[in-house]
GROMACS .gro file of C-alpha atoms in nm:
model
  362
    1MET     CA    1  -2.841  -3.984   1.028
    2ASN     CA    2  -2.976  -3.684   0.843
    3THR     CA    3  -2.965  -3.487   1.167
    4HIS     CA    4  -2.604  -3.589   1.214
    5PHE     CA    5  -2.507  -3.466   0.866
    6ALA     CA    6  -2.701  -3.143   0.924
    7ASP     CA    7  -2.513  -3.087   1.249
    8GLN     CA    8  -2.182  -3.151   1.073
    9ALA     CA    9  -2.273  -2.904   0.797
   10ALA     CA   10  -2.376  -2.639   1.051
   11SER     CA   11  -2.055  -2.692   1.246
   12GLY     CA   12  -1.846  -2.663   0.932
   13ARG     CA   13  -2.024  -2.344   0.831
   14SER     CA   14  -1.972  -2.192   1.177
   15ALA     CA   15  -1.600  -2.267   1.155
   16ALA     CA   16  -1.585  -2.108   0.809
   17ILE     CA   17  -1.763  -1.795   0.933
   18LEU     CA   18  -1.525  -1.768   1.228
   19ALA     CA   19  -1.231  -1.793   0.988
   20VAL     CA   20  -1.373  -1.501   0.785
   21VAL     CA   21  -1.415  -1.288   1.099
   22GLU     CA   22  -1.063  -1.367   1.217
   23TRP     CA   23  -0.925  -1.279   0.873
   24LEU     CA   24  -1.105  -0.942   0.873
   25SER     CA   25  -0.961  -0.865   1.216
   26GLY     CA   26  -0.611  -0.994   1.150
   27ASN     CA   27  -0.287  -0.833   1.037
   28ASP     CA   28  -0.292  -0.984   0.687
   29CYS     CA   29  -0.619  -0.814   0.603
   30HIS     CA   30  -0.508  -0.476   0.739
   31GLU     CA   31  -0.199  -0.480   0.520
   32ILE     CA   32  -0.381  -0.527   0.187
   33ASP     CA   33  -0.545  -0.254  -0.021
   34ASP     CA   34  -0.918  -0.200  -0.075
   35ALA     CA   35  -0.927  -0.426  -0.381
   36GLY     CA   36  -0.759  -0.705  -0.186
   37LEU     CA   37  -1.010  -0.661   0.095
   38ILE     CA   38  -1.321  -0.706  -0.118
   39ALA     CA   39  -1.169  -0.988  -0.325
   40GLY     CA   40  -1.057  -1.177  -0.015
   41LEU     CA   41  -1.390  -1.126   0.159
   42GLY     CA   42  -1.598  -1.230  -0.143
   43GLN     CA   43  -1.396  -1.545  -0.204
   44ARG     CA   44  -1.409  -1.647   0.162
   45LEU     CA   45  -1.782  -1.590   0.195
   46LYS     CA   46  -1.847  -1.785  -0.125
   47SER     CA   47  -1.630  -2.072  -0.002
   48ALA     CA   48  -1.814  -2.065   0.332
   49GLY     CA   49  -2.143  -2.138   0.154
   50LEU     CA   50  -2.298  -1.794   0.104
   51PRO     CA   51  -2.475  -1.781  -0.237
   52LEU     CA   52  -2.286  -1.464  -0.325
   53ASP     CA   53  -2.271  -1.349  -0.687
   54ARG     CA   54  -2.194  -0.978  -0.641
   55LEU     CA   55  -2.035  -0.800  -0.346
   56THR     CA   56  -1.997  -0.422  -0.339
   57LEU     CA   57  -1.849  -0.180  -0.087
   58HIS     CA   58  -1.952   0.186  -0.097
   59LEU     CA   59  -1.698   0.365   0.122
   60ARG     CA   60  -1.769   0.725   0.216
   61THR     CA   61  -1.490   0.967   0.304
   62LEU     CA   62  -1.427   1.324   0.416
   63HIS     CA   63  -1.195   1.389   0.122
   64PRO     CA   64  -1.230   1.746  -0.016
   65ASP     CA   65  -1.283   1.626  -0.376
   66LEU     CA   66  -1.416   1.271  -0.353
   67ALA     CA   67  -1.743   1.163  -0.196
   68GLY     CA   68  -1.624   0.807  -0.168
   69ARG     CA   69  -1.512   0.493  -0.345
   70THR     CA   70  -1.711   0.197  -0.479
   71LEU     CA   71  -1.555  -0.148  -0.505
   72ALA     CA   72  -1.728  -0.440  -0.675
   73TRP     CA   73  -1.642  -0.812  -0.685
   74SER     CA   74  -1.794  -1.109  -0.866
   75PRO     CA   75  -1.671  -1.471  -0.863
   76GLY     CA   76  -1.404  -1.525  -1.126
   77GLY     CA   77  -1.391  -1.161  -1.229
   78PRO     CA   78  -1.153  -0.871  -1.159
   79VAL     CA   79  -1.223  -0.624  -0.882
   80GLU     CA   80  -1.378  -0.300  -1.009
   81VAL     CA   81  -1.286   0.027  -0.838
   82TYR     CA   82  -1.473   0.354  -0.893
   83ASP     CA   83  -1.380   0.684  -0.729
   84ARG     CA   84  -1.702   0.880  -0.682
   85ASP     CA   85  -1.711   1.258  -0.701
   86ARG     CA   86  -1.969   1.472  -0.523
   87PRO     CA   87  -2.189   1.538  -0.829
   88MET     CA   88  -2.236   1.161  -0.866
   89LEU     CA   89  -2.342   1.129  -0.501
   90ASN     CA   90  -2.604   1.401  -0.554
   91SER     CA   91  -2.724   1.275  -0.892
   92ALA     CA   92  -3.091   1.181  -0.921
   93ALA     CA   93  -3.008   0.818  -1.004
   94PHE     CA   94  -2.808   0.767  -0.686
   95ARG     CA   95  -3.004   1.003  -0.460
   96ASP     CA   96  -3.324   0.802  -0.513
   97SER     CA   97  -3.158   0.461  -0.493
   98PRO     CA   98  -3.192   0.210  -0.207
   99LEU     CA   99  -2.818   0.246  -0.144
  100ARG     CA  100  -2.857   0.615  -0.061
  101ARG     CA  101  -3.160   0.543   0.158
  102VAL     CA  102  -2.956   0.298   0.364
  103MET     CA  103  -2.680   0.560   0.404
  104ASP     CA  104  -2.928   0.825   0.517
  105ALA     CA  105  -3.148   0.605   0.739
  106ARG     CA  106  -2.860   0.392   0.876
  107GLN     CA  107  -3.091   0.093   0.858
  108PRO     CA  108  -3.043  -0.234   0.664
  109LEU     CA  109  -3.255  -0.312   0.359
  110ARG     CA  110  -3.338  -0.647   0.199
  111THR     CA  111  -3.515  -0.666  -0.133
  112GLN     CA  112  -3.678  -1.009  -0.098
  113GLY     CA  113  -4.045  -0.940  -0.165
  114HIS     CA  114  -3.967  -0.584  -0.282
  115GLU     CA  115  -3.922  -0.612  -0.658
  116VAL     CA  116  -3.939  -0.233  -0.709
  117GLU     CA  117  -3.629  -0.183  -0.495
  118ALA     CA  118  -3.449  -0.476  -0.658
  119LYS     CA  119  -3.524  -0.329  -1.001
  120ALA     CA  120  -3.388   0.011  -0.890
  121LEU     CA  121  -3.066  -0.153  -0.776
  122ARG     CA  122  -3.027  -0.355  -1.096
  123SER     CA  123  -3.038  -0.028  -1.291
  124LEU     CA  124  -2.722   0.106  -1.118
  125ASP     CA  125  -2.397   0.078  -1.313
  126ILE     CA  126  -2.231  -0.163  -1.070
  127PHE     CA  127  -2.520  -0.415  -1.079
  128ARG     CA  128  -2.633  -0.381  -1.440
  129GLY     CA  129  -2.603  -0.699  -1.647
  130HIS     CA  130  -2.546  -0.941  -1.357
  131ASP     CA  131  -2.898  -1.094  -1.347
  132LEU     CA  132  -2.923  -1.045  -0.969
  133SER     CA  133  -3.246  -1.143  -0.798
  134ALA     CA  134  -3.200  -1.035  -0.436
  135PHE     CA  135  -2.992  -0.783  -0.240
  136ALA     CA  136  -2.900  -0.739   0.126
  137ILE     CA  137  -2.768  -0.389   0.202
  138GLU     CA  138  -2.611  -0.317   0.540
  139PRO     CA  139  -2.485   0.015   0.682
  140LEU     CA  140  -2.127   0.036   0.808
  141HIS     CA  141  -2.110   0.327   1.044
  142SER     CA  142  -1.994   0.455   1.379
  143ALA     CA  143  -2.066   0.777   1.563
  144GLY     CA  144  -1.953   1.086   1.375
  145SER     CA  145  -1.839   0.907   1.059
  146PRO     CA  146  -1.994   0.918   0.711
  147VAL     CA  147  -2.207   0.609   0.656
  148SER     CA  148  -2.060   0.350   0.424
  149VAL     CA  149  -2.257   0.048   0.308
  150VAL     CA  150  -2.193  -0.307   0.193
  151CYS     CA  151  -2.423  -0.485  -0.048
  152PHE     CA  152  -2.451  -0.863  -0.083
  153ALA     CA  153  -2.632  -0.979  -0.398
  154THR     CA  154  -2.728  -1.319  -0.538
  155THR     CA  155  -2.872  -1.470  -0.853
  156GLN     CA  156  -3.039  -1.739  -0.643
  157ARG     CA  157  -3.413  -1.702  -0.701
  158GLY     CA  158  -3.502  -1.769  -0.342
  159GLY     CA  159  -3.265  -1.498  -0.225
  160PHE     CA  160  -3.072  -1.528   0.100
  161GLY     CA  161  -3.207  -1.777   0.352
  162LEU     CA  162  -3.200  -1.756   0.732
  163ALA     CA  163  -2.860  -1.922   0.757
  164ASP     CA  164  -2.723  -1.684   0.491
  165ARG     CA  165  -2.851  -1.378   0.678
  166ALA     CA  166  -2.698  -1.511   1.000
  167MET     CA  167  -2.362  -1.540   0.825
  168ILE     CA  168  -2.387  -1.182   0.700
  169GLU     CA  169  -2.477  -1.053   1.047
  170ARG     CA  170  -2.181  -1.238   1.196
  171VAL     CA  171  -1.919  -1.076   0.972
  172LEU     CA  172  -2.060  -0.721   0.978
  173PRO     CA  173  -1.894  -0.592   1.301
  174ALA     CA  174  -1.545  -0.695   1.186
  175LEU     CA  175  -1.606  -0.555   0.836
  176ARG     CA  176  -1.736  -0.226   0.979
  177ASN     CA  177  -1.426  -0.181   1.196
  178ASN     CA  178  -1.196  -0.263   0.907
  179CYS     CA  179  -1.366  -0.013   0.673
  180GLU     CA  180  -1.369   0.258   0.939
  181LEU     CA  181  -0.991   0.233   0.979
  182ARG     CA  182  -0.947   0.252   0.603
  183ALA     CA  183  -1.170   0.560   0.582
  184LEU     CA  184  -0.968   0.734   0.852
  185ARG     CA  185  -0.644   0.661   0.669
  186GLN     CA  186  -0.785   0.805   0.347
  187VAL     CA  187  -0.869   1.126   0.533
  188GLU     CA  188  -0.540   1.152   0.725
  189LEU     CA  189  -0.298   1.142   0.434
  190PRO     CA  190  -0.457   1.418   0.218
  191VAL     CA  191  -0.494   1.647   0.520
  192LEU     CA  192  -0.139   1.589   0.645
  193ASP     CA  193  -0.008   1.615   0.289
  194ILE     CA  194  -0.155   1.966   0.265
  195LEU     CA  195  -0.019   2.072   0.604
  196LEU     CA  196   0.317   1.894   0.612
  197GLY     CA  197   0.403   1.774   0.264
  198ARG     CA  198   0.373   1.413   0.150
  199PRO     CA  199   0.714   1.276   0.262
  200THR     CA  200   0.674   1.410   0.616
  201ALA     CA  201   0.309   1.306   0.626
  202GLY     CA  202   0.403   0.956   0.514
  203ARG     CA  203   0.666   0.923   0.784
  204HIS     CA  204   0.419   1.050   1.044
  205LEU     CA  205   0.149   0.803   0.944
  206ALA     CA  206   0.403   0.522   0.937
  207SER     CA  207   0.484   0.611   1.301
  208GLN     CA  208   0.848   0.676   1.213
  209LEU     CA  209   0.844   1.001   1.412
  210HIS     CA  210   0.746   0.944   1.774
  211GLY     CA  211   0.752   1.175   2.070
  212GLY     CA  212   1.106   1.283   2.150
  213GLU     CA  213   1.250   1.149   1.823
  214VAL     CA  214   1.412   1.374   1.561
  215GLN     CA  215   1.512   1.308   1.202
  216THR     CA  216   1.766   1.519   1.015
  217ILE     CA  217   1.736   1.603   0.646
  218ALA     CA  218   2.048   1.764   0.500
  219GLY     CA  219   2.093   1.907   0.153
  220ALA     CA  220   1.996   2.207  -0.058
  221LEU     CA  221   1.698   2.382   0.102
  222VAL     CA  222   1.440   2.611  -0.055
  223MET     CA  223   1.173   2.815   0.119
  224PHE     CA  224   0.902   2.961  -0.102
  225GLY     CA  225   0.676   3.242   0.013
  226LEU     CA  226   0.397   3.459  -0.125
  227THR     CA  227   0.440   3.833  -0.146
  228GLY     CA  228   0.213   4.114  -0.264
  229TRP     CA  229  -0.069   4.063  -0.015
  230GLU     CA  230  -0.119   4.438   0.011
  231ASN     CA  231  -0.215   4.452  -0.358
  232MET     CA  232  -0.449   4.154  -0.349
  233PRO     CA  233  -0.816   4.244  -0.415
  234ARG     CA  234  -1.083   4.171  -0.157
  235LEU     CA  235  -1.259   3.837  -0.183
  236ASP     CA  236  -1.599   4.004  -0.236
  237ALA     CA  237  -1.452   4.207  -0.525
  238ASP     CA  238  -1.284   3.908  -0.688
  239PRO     CA  239  -1.424   3.567  -0.580
  240GLY     CA  240  -1.163   3.397  -0.801
  241ILE     CA  241  -0.880   3.509  -0.573
  242LEU     CA  242  -0.894   3.179  -0.382
  243ASP     CA  243  -0.831   2.989  -0.705
  244THR     CA  244  -0.539   3.222  -0.776
  245LEU     CA  245  -0.396   3.157  -0.430
  246ALA     CA  246  -0.433   2.781  -0.475
  247GLY     CA  247  -0.262   2.815  -0.813
  248HIS     CA  248   0.043   2.983  -0.661
  249LEU     CA  249   0.072   2.718  -0.391
  250GLY     CA  250   0.038   2.452  -0.658
  251ARG     CA  251   0.318   2.615  -0.859
  252MET     CA  252   0.549   2.595  -0.557
  253ARG     CA  253   0.472   2.227  -0.502
  254THR     CA  254   0.500   2.142  -0.872
  255ALA     CA  255   0.829   2.329  -0.909
  256ALA     CA  256   0.978   2.135  -0.617
  257ALA     CA  257   0.846   1.800  -0.743
  258VAL     CA  258   0.960   1.852  -1.103
  259ALA     CA  259   1.311   1.932  -0.985
  260GLY     CA  260   1.316   1.625  -0.758
  261GLY     CA  261   1.260   1.794  -0.422
  262LEU     CA  262   1.078   1.678  -0.110
  263VAL     CA  263   0.814   1.912   0.032
  264LEU     CA  264   0.872   1.904   0.408
  265ASN     CA  265   0.622   2.158   0.531
  266ALA     CA  266   0.357   2.390   0.390
  267ASP     CA  267   0.098   2.636   0.509
  268GLY     CA  268  -0.116   2.898   0.338
  269GLN     CA  269   0.178   3.129   0.264
  270THR     CA  270   0.508   2.939   0.268
  271MET     CA  271   0.647   2.603   0.162
  272LEU     CA  272   0.971   2.432   0.260
  273ALA     CA  273   1.142   2.184   0.028
  274ALA     CA  274   1.467   1.986   0.046
  275PHE     CA  275   1.682   1.843  -0.232
  276VAL     CA  276   1.884   1.549  -0.106
  277THR     CA  277   1.928   1.306  -0.397
  278GLY     CA  278   2.254   1.306  -0.593
  279GLU     CA  279   2.585   1.482  -0.556
  280ALA     CA  280   2.599   1.811  -0.366
  281GLN     CA  281   2.629   2.022  -0.679
  282GLU     CA  282   2.336   1.837  -0.839
  283THR     CA  283   2.113   1.907  -0.541
  284ARG     CA  284   2.201   2.276  -0.549
  285SER     CA  285   2.129   2.295  -0.921
  286ALA     CA  286   1.794   2.122  -0.868
  287ALA     CA  287   1.703   2.360  -0.585
  288LEU     CA  288   1.795   2.661  -0.798
  289GLU     CA  289   1.587   2.527  -1.088
  290ALA     CA  290   1.287   2.480  -0.858
  291ALA     CA  291   1.322   2.835  -0.726
  292ARG     CA  292   1.341   2.975  -1.079
  293LEU     CA  293   1.035   2.780  -1.189
  294ALA     CA  294   0.827   2.890  -0.892
  295THR     CA  295   0.927   3.258  -0.903
  296GLN     CA  296   0.880   3.301  -1.277
  297PRO     CA  297   0.622   3.580  -1.318
  298ASP     CA  298   0.281   3.500  -1.464
  299ASP     CA  299   0.173   3.791  -1.683
  300SER     CA  300  -0.190   3.672  -1.679
  301ASP     CA  301  -0.213   3.695  -1.298
  302ARG     CA  302  -0.374   4.024  -1.191
  303SER     CA  303  -0.398   3.942  -0.820
  304GLY     CA  304  -0.073   4.115  -0.720
  305LEU     CA  305   0.057   3.798  -0.557
  306ARG     CA  306   0.407   3.681  -0.644
  307VAL     CA  307   0.634   3.396  -0.531
  308ALA     CA  308   0.968   3.468  -0.367
  309ALA     CA  309   1.229   3.206  -0.277
  310ALA     CA  310   1.525   3.167  -0.039
  311LEU     CA  311   1.799   2.906  -0.088
  312HIS     CA  312   2.046   2.768   0.162
  313ASP     CA  313   2.276   2.471   0.215
  314GLY     CA  314   2.206   2.310   0.551
  315GLU     CA  315   1.987   2.072   0.746
  316ILE     CA  316   1.632   2.064   0.877
  317LEU     CA  317   1.526   1.878   1.190
  318ILE     CA  318   1.184   1.710   1.193
  319GLY     CA  319   1.031   1.589   1.516
  320THR     CA  320   0.740   1.607   1.756
  321VAL     CA  321   0.716   1.870   2.028
  322PRO     CA  322   0.467   1.905   2.315
  323ALA     CA  323   0.157   2.105   2.224
  324ALA     CA  324  -0.176   2.186   2.386
  325SER     CA  325  -0.348   1.911   2.184
  326GLY     CA  326  -0.081   1.650   2.259
  327ARG     CA  327   0.223   1.647   2.031
  328GLU     CA  328   0.277   1.844   1.715
  329LEU     CA  329   0.497   1.742   1.422
  330THR     CA  330   0.718   2.032   1.316
  331CYS     CA  331   1.035   2.140   1.136
  332PHE     CA  332   1.297   2.337   1.326
  333GLY     CA  333   1.666   2.417   1.349
  334ALA     CA  334   1.915   2.701   1.298
  335ASP     CA  335   1.908   2.664   0.920
  336LEU     CA  336   1.532   2.708   0.918
  337GLU     CA  337   1.583   3.046   1.088
  338ILE     CA  338   1.832   3.142   0.818
  339LEU     CA  339   1.577   3.055   0.551
  340ASN     CA  340   1.305   3.254   0.727
  341LYS     CA  341   1.527   3.563   0.744
  342LEU     CA  342   1.635   3.528   0.383
  343LEU     CA  343   1.275   3.496   0.268
  344ALA     CA  344   1.170   3.796   0.474
  345SER     CA  345   1.451   4.000   0.313
  346ALA     CA  346   1.351   3.885  -0.035
  347ILE     CA  347   0.988   3.985   0.025
  348GLU     CA  348   1.080   4.319   0.182
  349SER     CA  349   1.321   4.413  -0.098
  350GLY     CA  350   1.102   4.282  -0.379
  351THR     CA  351   1.376   4.042  -0.489
  352PRO     CA  352   1.229   3.719  -0.624
  353LEU     CA  353   1.524   3.500  -0.523
  354LEU     CA  354   1.791   3.525  -0.252
  355THR     CA  355   2.063   3.278  -0.159
  356SER     CA  356   2.265   3.243   0.157
  357ALA     CA  357   2.642   3.281   0.162
  358ALA     CA  358   2.677   2.905   0.218
  359PHE     CA  359   2.470   2.831  -0.092
  360SER     CA  360   2.625   3.089  -0.323
  361GLN     CA  361   2.983   3.006  -0.222
  362ALA     CA  362   2.919   2.636  -0.285
   0.00000   0.00000   0.00000
């Protein structure tokens, strides 16, 4: 009889584990954010019988500013989210922690029988005050990606048993794949935002622009460009010149955003924005305001760089074209050529702002 009940319990636990794996691999899980992922996973594992009192995800990324993100869940409590900068990742407290050792060695670590490691983990901010007795840390990695980790922790004095460890091992592959996709998405949007502008990047990631498809954006158009390169000091003479360059590009983007524009494309020297919301005269006024904001001289800037702007009423086509690496998302069209010529004339003549006949007549 006891064997029968044990078999029933094992069968029920196997079914619960399978449900967790299917959830991690399913559409519902992919559509929720990081906080929803860790909350849903923690609740499901707890309901499946895992003695789980603290679950943390330490997701690494290739973001230029952030080293990663930490998410923490406990039963009955809110999800905690911490964006981690690079100094934190290299701090002595984290560098010498078991979490960092798992990231570097790409090998799992369990603290049962290793009180020194358990004590080191309990001293970290995300585990402090939770009276945790045992930890199971697992790497989540694939070739060429930064190593993320997941940590399962319990207050149960005996730690995780054999059946508990089997449950953890069963869900790891699905969790690893899910986290890898999330990490890639976090890298894609900042990079495409820099290269293409956030609206275009968002459409690209949402697969709204496929090969052979074109979208048209019509309205008041502004092209910003940097001039004065011949007066710019050499990098070895003025290492701060890169910050100055970034500041000018930031001014262009901010000017467009403040006036309600959409940045469609950007590179290291030019930026294209469209103003499409409101009546025609409102969009032209907004575009003109953005151009004035961006081209306003900064008396404290000694780099020699200045912003010029060209304005035009027209439309921009956005689509994918064949390229050596596959397909490349780009902006094109006759009105883009008009903007390019206007901007070139403004730079050559030293005029901060030029408008086309179509824009000025309107």
